[in-house]
XYZ file of C-alpha atoms in Angstrom:
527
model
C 27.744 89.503 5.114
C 24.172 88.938 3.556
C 25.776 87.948 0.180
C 28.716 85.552 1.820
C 25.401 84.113 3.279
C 23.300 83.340 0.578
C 26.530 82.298 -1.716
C 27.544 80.169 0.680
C 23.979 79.110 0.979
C 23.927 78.481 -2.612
C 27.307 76.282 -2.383
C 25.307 73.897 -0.072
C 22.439 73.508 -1.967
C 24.944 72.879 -5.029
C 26.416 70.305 -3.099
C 23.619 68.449 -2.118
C 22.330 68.367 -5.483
C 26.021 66.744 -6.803
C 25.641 64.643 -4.329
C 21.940 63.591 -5.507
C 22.438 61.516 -8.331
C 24.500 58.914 -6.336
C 21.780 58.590 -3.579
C 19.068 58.440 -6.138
C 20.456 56.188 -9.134
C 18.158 53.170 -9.037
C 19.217 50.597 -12.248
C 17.130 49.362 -15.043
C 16.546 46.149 -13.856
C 16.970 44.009 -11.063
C 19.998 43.673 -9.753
C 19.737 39.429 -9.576
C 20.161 36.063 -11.235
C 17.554 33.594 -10.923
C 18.810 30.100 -11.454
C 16.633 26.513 -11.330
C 17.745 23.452 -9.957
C 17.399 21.770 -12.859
C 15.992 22.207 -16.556
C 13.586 19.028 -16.413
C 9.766 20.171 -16.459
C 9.077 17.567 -14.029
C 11.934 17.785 -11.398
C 11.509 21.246 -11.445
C 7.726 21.037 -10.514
C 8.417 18.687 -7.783
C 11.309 20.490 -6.311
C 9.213 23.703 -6.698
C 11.590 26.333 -6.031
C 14.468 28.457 -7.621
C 17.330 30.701 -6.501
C 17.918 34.077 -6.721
C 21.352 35.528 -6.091
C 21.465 39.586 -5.538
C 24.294 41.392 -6.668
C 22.855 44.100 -4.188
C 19.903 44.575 -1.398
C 16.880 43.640 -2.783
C 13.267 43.129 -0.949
C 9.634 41.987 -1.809
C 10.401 39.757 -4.417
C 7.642 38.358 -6.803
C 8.387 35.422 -9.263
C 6.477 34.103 -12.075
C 6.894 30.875 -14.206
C 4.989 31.549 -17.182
C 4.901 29.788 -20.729
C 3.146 30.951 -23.858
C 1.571 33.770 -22.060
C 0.192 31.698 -18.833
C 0.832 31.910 -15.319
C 2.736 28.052 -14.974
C 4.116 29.019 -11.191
C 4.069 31.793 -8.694
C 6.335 32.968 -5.343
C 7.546 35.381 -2.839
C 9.730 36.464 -1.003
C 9.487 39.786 1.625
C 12.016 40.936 3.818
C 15.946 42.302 2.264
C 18.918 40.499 1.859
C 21.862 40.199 -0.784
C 23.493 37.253 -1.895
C 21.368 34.046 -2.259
C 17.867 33.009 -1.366
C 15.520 30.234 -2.130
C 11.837 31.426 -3.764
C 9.365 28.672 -3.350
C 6.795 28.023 -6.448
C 3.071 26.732 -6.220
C 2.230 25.764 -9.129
C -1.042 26.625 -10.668
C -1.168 24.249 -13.589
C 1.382 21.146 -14.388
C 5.239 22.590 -15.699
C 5.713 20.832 -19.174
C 8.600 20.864 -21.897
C 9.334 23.847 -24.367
C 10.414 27.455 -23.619
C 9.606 28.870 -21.031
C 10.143 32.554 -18.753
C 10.707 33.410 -15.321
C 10.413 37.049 -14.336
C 11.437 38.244 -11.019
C 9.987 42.086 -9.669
C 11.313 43.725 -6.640
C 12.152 46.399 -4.747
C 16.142 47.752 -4.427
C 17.551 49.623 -1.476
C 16.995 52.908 -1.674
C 14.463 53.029 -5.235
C 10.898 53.368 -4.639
C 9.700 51.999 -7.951
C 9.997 48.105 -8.574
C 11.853 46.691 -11.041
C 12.027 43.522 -13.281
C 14.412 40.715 -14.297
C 13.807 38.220 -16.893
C 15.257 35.009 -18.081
C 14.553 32.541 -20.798
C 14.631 29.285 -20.072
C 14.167 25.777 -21.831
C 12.277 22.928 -20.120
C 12.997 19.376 -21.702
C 10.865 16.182 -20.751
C 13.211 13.518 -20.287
C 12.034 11.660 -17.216
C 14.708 10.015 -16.168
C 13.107 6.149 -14.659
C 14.695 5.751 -11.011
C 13.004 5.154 -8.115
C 14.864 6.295 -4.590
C 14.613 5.018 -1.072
C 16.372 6.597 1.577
C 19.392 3.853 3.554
C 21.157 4.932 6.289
C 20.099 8.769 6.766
C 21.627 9.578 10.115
C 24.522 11.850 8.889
C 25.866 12.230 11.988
C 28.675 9.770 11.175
C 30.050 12.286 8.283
C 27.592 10.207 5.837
C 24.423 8.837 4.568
C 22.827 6.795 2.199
C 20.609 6.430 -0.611
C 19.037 3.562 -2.876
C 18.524 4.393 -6.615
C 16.332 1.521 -8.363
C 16.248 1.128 -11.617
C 12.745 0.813 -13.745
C 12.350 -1.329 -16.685
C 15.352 -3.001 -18.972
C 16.947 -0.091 -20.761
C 20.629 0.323 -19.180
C 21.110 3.543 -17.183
C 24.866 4.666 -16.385
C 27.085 7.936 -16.163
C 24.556 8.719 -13.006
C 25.447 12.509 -11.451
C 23.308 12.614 -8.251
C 23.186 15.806 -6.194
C 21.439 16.646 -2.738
C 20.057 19.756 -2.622
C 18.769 21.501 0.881
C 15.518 23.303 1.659
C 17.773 26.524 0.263
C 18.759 25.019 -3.137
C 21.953 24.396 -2.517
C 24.359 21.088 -2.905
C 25.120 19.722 0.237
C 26.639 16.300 -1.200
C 27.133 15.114 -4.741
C 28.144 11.450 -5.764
C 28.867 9.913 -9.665
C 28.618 6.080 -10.910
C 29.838 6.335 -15.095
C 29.077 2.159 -14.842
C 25.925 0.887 -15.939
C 23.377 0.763 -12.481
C 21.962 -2.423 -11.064
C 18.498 -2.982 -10.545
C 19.117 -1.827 -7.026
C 22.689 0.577 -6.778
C 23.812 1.996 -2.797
C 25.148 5.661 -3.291
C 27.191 6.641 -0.078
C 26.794 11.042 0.149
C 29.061 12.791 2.054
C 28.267 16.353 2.539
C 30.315 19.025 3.378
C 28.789 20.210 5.995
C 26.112 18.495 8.473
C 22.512 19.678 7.688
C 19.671 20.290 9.503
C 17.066 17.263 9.764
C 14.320 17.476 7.910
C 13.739 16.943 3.654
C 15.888 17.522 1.019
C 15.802 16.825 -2.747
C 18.028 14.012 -4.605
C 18.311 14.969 -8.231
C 19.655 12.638 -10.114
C 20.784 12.964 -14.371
C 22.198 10.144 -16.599
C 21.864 8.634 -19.828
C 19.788 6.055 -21.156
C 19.705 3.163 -22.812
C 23.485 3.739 -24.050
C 23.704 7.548 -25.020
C 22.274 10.803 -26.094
C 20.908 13.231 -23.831
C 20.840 12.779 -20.293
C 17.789 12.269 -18.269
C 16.836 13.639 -14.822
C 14.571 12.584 -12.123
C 14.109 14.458 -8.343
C 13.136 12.475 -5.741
C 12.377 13.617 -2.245
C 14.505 11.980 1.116
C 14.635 13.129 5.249
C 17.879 13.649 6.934
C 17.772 12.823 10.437
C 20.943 15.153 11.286
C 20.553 17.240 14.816
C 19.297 20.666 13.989
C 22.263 23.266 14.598
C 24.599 20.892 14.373
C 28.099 21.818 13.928
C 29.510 22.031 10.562
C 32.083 19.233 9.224
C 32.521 15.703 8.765
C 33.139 14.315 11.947
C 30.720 13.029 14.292
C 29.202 15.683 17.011
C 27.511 14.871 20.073
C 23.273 13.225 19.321
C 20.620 16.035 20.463
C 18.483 15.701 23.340
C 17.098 12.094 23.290
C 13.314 11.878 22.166
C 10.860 9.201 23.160
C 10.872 5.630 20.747
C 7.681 5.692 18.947
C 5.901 2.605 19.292
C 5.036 2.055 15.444
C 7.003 3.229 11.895
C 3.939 4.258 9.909
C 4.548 5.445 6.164
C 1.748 6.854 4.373
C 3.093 6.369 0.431
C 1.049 8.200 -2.463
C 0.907 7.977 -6.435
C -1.031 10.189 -7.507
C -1.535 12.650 -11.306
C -3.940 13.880 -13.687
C -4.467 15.160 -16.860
C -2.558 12.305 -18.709
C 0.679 13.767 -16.584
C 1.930 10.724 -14.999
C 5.723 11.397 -16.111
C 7.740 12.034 -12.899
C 4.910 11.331 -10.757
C 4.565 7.583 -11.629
C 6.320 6.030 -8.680
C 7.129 6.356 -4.924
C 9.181 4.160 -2.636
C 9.360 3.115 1.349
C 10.800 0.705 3.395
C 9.935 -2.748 4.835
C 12.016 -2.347 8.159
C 13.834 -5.800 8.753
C 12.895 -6.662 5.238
C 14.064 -4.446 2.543
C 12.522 -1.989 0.514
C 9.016 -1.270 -1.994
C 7.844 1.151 -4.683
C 4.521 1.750 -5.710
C 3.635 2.381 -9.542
C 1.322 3.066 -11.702
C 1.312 4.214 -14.961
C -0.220 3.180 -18.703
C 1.707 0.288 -18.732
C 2.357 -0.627 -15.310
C 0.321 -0.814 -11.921
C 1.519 -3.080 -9.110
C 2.959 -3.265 -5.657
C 6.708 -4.142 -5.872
C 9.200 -5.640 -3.070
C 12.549 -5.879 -3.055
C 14.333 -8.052 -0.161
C 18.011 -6.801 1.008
C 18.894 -10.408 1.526
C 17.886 -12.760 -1.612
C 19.264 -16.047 0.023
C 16.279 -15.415 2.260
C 12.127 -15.847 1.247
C 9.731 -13.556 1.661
C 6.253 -13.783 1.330
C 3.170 -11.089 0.550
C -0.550 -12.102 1.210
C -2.871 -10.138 1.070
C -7.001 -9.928 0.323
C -7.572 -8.307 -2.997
C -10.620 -6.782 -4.087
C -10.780 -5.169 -7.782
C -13.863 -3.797 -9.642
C -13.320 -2.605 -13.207
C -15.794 -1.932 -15.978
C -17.579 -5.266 -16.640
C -16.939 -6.829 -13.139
C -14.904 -7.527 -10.537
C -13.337 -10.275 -8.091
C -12.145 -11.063 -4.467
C -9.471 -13.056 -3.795
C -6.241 -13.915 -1.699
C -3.042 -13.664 -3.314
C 0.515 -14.355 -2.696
C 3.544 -13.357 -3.797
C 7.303 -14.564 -2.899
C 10.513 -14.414 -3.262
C 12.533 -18.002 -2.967
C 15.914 -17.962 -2.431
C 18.475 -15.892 -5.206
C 15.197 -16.395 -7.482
C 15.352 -12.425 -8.703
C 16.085 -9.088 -6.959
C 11.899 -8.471 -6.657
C 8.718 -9.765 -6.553
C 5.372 -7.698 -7.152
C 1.016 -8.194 -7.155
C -0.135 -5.916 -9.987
C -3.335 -3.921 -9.460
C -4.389 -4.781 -12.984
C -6.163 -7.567 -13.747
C -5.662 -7.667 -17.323
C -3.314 -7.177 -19.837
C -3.592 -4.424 -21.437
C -4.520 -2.799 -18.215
C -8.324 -2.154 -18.098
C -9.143 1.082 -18.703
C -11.435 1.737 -15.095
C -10.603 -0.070 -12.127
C -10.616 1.263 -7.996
C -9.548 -1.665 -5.404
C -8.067 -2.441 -2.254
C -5.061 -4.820 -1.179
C -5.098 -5.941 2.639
C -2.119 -8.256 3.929
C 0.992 -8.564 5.475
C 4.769 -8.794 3.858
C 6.519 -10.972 6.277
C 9.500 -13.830 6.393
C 8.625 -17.437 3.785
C 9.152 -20.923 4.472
C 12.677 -21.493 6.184
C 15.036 -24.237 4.815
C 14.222 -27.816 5.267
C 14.365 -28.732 8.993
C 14.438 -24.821 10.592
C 12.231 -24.108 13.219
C 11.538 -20.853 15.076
C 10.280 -17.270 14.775
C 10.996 -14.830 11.534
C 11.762 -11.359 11.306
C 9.077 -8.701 12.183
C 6.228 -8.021 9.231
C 4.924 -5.426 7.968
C 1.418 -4.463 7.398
C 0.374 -3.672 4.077
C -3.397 -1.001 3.165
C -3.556 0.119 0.017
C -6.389 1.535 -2.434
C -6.390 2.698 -5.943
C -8.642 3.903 -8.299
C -7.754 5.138 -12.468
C -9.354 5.667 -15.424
C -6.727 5.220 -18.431
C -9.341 5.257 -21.413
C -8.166 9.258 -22.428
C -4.565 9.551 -22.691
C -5.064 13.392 -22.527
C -7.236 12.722 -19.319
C -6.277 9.885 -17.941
C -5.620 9.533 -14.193
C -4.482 7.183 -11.275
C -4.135 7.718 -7.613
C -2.577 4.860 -5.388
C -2.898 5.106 -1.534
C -1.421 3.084 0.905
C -0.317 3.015 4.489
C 2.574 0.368 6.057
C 2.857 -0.072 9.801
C 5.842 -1.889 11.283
C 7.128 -2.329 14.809
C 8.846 0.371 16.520
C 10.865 0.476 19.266
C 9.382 2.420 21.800
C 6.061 2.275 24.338
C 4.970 5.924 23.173
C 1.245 6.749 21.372
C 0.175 3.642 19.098
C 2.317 0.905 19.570
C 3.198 -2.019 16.347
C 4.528 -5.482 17.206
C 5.386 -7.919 14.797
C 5.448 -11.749 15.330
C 6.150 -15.071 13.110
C 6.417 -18.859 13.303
C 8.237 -20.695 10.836
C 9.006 -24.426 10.205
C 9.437 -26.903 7.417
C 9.824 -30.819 7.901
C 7.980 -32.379 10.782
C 10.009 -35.311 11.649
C 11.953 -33.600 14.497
C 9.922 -30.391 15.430
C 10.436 -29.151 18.941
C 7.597 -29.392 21.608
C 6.811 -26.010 21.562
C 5.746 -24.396 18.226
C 4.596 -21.037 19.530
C 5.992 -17.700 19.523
C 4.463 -14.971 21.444
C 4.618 -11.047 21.930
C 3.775 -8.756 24.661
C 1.789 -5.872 23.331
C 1.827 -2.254 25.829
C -1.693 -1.766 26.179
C -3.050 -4.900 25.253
C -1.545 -7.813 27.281
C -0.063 -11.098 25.428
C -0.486 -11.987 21.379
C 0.501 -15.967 21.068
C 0.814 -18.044 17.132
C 0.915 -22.004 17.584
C 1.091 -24.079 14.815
C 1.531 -27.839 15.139
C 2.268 -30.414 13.004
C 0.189 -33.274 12.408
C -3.652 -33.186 11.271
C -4.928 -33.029 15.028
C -2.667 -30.712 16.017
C -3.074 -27.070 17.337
C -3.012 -23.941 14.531
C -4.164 -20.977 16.403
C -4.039 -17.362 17.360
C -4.549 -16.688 21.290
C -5.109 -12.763 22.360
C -4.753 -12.917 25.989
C -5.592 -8.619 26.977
C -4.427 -7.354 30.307
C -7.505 -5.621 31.081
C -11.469 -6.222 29.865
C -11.889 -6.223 26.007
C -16.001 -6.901 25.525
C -15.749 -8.120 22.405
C -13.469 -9.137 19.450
C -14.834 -9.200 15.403
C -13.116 -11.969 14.033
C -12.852 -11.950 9.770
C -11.054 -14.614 8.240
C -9.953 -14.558 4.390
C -9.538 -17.627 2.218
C -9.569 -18.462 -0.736
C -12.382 -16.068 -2.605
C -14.828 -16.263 0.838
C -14.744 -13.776 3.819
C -16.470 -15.127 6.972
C -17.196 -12.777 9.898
C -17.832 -13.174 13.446
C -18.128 -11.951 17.352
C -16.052 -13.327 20.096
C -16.761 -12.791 23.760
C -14.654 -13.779 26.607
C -10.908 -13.853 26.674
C -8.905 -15.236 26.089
C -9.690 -15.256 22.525
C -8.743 -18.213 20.801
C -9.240 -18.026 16.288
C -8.367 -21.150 14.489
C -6.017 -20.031 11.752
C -6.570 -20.854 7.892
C -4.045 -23.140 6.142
C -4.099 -20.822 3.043
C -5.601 -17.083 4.290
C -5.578 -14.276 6.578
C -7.098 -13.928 9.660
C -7.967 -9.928 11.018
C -9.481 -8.907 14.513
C -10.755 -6.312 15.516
C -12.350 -4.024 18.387
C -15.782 -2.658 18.028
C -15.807 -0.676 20.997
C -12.801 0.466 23.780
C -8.965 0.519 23.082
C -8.210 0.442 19.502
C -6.956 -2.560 18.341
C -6.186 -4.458 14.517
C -4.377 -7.384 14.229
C -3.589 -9.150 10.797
C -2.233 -12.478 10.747
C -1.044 -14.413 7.399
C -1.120 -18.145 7.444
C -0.235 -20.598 5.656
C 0.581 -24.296 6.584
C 0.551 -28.172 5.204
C 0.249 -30.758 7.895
C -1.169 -34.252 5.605
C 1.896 -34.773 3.476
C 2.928 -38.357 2.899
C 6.501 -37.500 2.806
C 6.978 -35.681 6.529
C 9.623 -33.097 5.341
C 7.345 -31.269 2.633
C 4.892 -30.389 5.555
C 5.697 -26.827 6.465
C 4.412 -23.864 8.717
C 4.373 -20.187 8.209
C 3.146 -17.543 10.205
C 3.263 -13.517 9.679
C 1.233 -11.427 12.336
C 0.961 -8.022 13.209
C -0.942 -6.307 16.162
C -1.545 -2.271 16.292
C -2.983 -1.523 19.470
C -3.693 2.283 20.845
């Protein structure tokens, strides 16, 4: 009975061991594939992730981006799962064309050493030049869309753009084989409604005619309901959230290191308006608009300050947009040509509605407000740099926090003006913001600031021409005679924050009555 004991005994342990190998087989390698979202040095860096798909449990993943022996890119990613993940990258130094390796180390289920997975990869450089501005992004509707524009002359056509989500994957994907316009709508349709929030456009086609195709990624926000249910067709809006009283975009250019490729450009809106881009690059440095509706004008003023290495100048500036004239209009940041190699400034002013059509009277559409700054030193191409800042406020709809409203006065031909050339605005916080502007040489062009409650004091700068003139008001209502050919900003120095910016620009001594003309762009920011 011993003996049937231990051979039995023996039988188990025999059994166990059989059985061992299974348990204990851990493979080679990593069990994954590692795929980017695209091969272009520069998309991929701004995109900054990749995705891993596990052909089993995996854990603890480590990735590296590295190029001829150098760390280019690191990420992790803890926790198990199989199938496929995103792995976001920080990048410790700029990605750049050539060969390049990603190596993945983890942990499998079950194996208590980690183990590796390597790919080669090639990185090209062909940048490809498209700016994007988001449309319509509410996809609630089953839809949204996006504006490519097209930089410089060279024709750009057989466009493939894809929307990728915060995962990596394709949520919509749209083609155009025709040549693009300066400014082409692309309609995406996803498959599915995703959460709100940013995703990635990346966009490939050729250039000027053929060859290779060229890729650009460009970052928009989705304003779909979070959790809402997959499918086309419209679901029910989430909980309603308070207006906010101002649309603020804070818009950035910014590289180093001579590695301005891909990072050249960025574009926002001008609610009411159209659209803008920022750029600046070797060749190129200005502020560019582009109305929706050319039969319209628009107008830009702003104050412009620029230093560069032997000097500097202040000045106001305008630039417009007459009727079916072009689809932009733009105020470089240069002031020469070649661009100087040093050179910081400032721009100050408002985009807002031009002169109307001979004998129109009456208010505009709502302005924006235009800060920028920018300072770059170009002399290096290895080292050269540029960073662009600037912040646009525009009205918004709602009472909440800081509250925008927007204001004009428009009219051209005096013979038959109305009585009342005014146009007014009731600010929350503030009280009542009034433009007149009269015809005639006696007649009233002003800017009246009416606050609900006590304001002690008002600074008062007016811009013209190349002089800036500064003073105190005390006393409300404030009353500021307006420029015929400036900009007029106020001020609080102490209490409720308050700017206002007000562009002006009027003719009242014409001999022949119908080339006098009135226009007026303001915008108030109080809170």
């Amino acid at each position: 009975m011993t003996m049937l004991r231990a051979v039995l005994g023996a039988g188990a342990v025999l059994a166990g061991l059989a059985g061992a190998p299974a348990a204990m087989a851990c493979p080679h390698e990593l069990p994954l594939h590692v795929r980017t979202p695209t091969a272009n040095a520069s998309a991929l860096q701004r995109v900054a992730m990749v995705r891993v798909i596990a052909d089993a449990p995996v854990r603890d993943l480590h990735v590296l981006l590295e190029r001829e022996g150098r760390t280019v890119a690191r990420g992790s990613r803890g926790g198990s799962f199989v199938g496929g993940a995103a792995v976001r990258l920080a990048f410790r130094r700029a990605a750049s064309p050539g060969r390049a390796r990603l190596v993945v180390t983890g942990l499998v289920a079950g194996c208590d050493e980690r183990r590796t997975s390597r790919r080669e990869i090639e990185l090209e450089g062909r940048d490809l030049p498209l700016g994007v501005t988001a449309g319509d992004v509410d996809v609630r509707d089953g839809s949204f869309e996006v504006t490519v524009l097209r930089r410089g002359q060279r024709p750009i056509a057989n466009l493939r753009a894809r929307v990728l989500d915060e995962r990596g994957v394709a949520i919509a994907e749209v083609r155009r084989r025709a040549p693009l316009a300066t400014s082409t709508r692309l309609v995406l349709t996803p498959q599915r409604l995703p959460a709100r929030g940013r995703h990635w456009l990346l966009a490939t086609a050729t250039v000027g005619g053929g060859g290779r195709p060229s890729t650009v990624a460009r970052p928009i926000r989705l304003q779909a309901p979070v959790g809402a249910a997959p499918g086309p067709a419209p679901v029910a809006s989430p909980e309603p959230q308070p207006d906010t009283g101002s649309v603020v975009q804070h818009v950035a250019v910014a590289w180093s290191g001579g590695r301005w490729q891909g990072s050249d450009a960025a574009t926002f809106a001008v609610p009411g308006i159209g659209r803008g881009e920022l750029v600046c690059r070797p060749d190129t440095q200005w502020l560019r608009i582009f109305p929706a509706d050319r039969s319209r004008d628009v107008s830009m003023m702003l104050w412009t300050a620029r230093d560069w290495e032997t000097g500097g100048e202040v000045a106001i500036r305008e630039a417009q947009l007459t009727p079916f004239t072009g689809p932009d209009f733009n105020e470089g940041l240069n002031k020469f040509t070649p661009t100087e190699h040093r050179s910081h400034g400032s721009f100050v002013g408002v985009v807002g509605d031009g002169l109307p059509a001979l004998g129109t009277f009456g208010p505009g559409r709502s302005p924006t407000e235009v800060r920028l700054t920018w300072s770059w030193d170009l002399g290096d191409p290895q080292n050269a740099r540029c960073d662009v800042q600037a912040t646009l406020t525009s009205e918004g709809s709602g009472t909440d926090a800081t509250v925008a409203r927007g204001l004009s006065l428009r009219w051209r031909g005096d013979s038959e003006v109305p009585a009342d050339l005014s146009a007014a605005a009731p600010v929350p916080g503030l009280g009542t913001v009034q433009l007149r502007c009269e015809p005639g040489p006696d007649g009233l062009r002003e800017l009246v600031i009416a606050p609900q409650t006590p304001v002690p004091a008002l600074v008062v700068t007016t811009y013209e021409g190349s002089d800036r003139r500064d003073r105190t008001l005390s006393g409300a209502p404030y009353v500021v005679a307006l420029p015929n050919n400036g900009l007029v900003e106020a001020t609080t120095p102490a209490g409720a924050p308050l700017r206002l910016l007000v562009a002006s620009r009027w003719k009242v001594n014409d001999p022949d009555p119908a080339e006098n003309s009135c226009r007026l762009s303001a915008i108030v920011v109080a809170g």
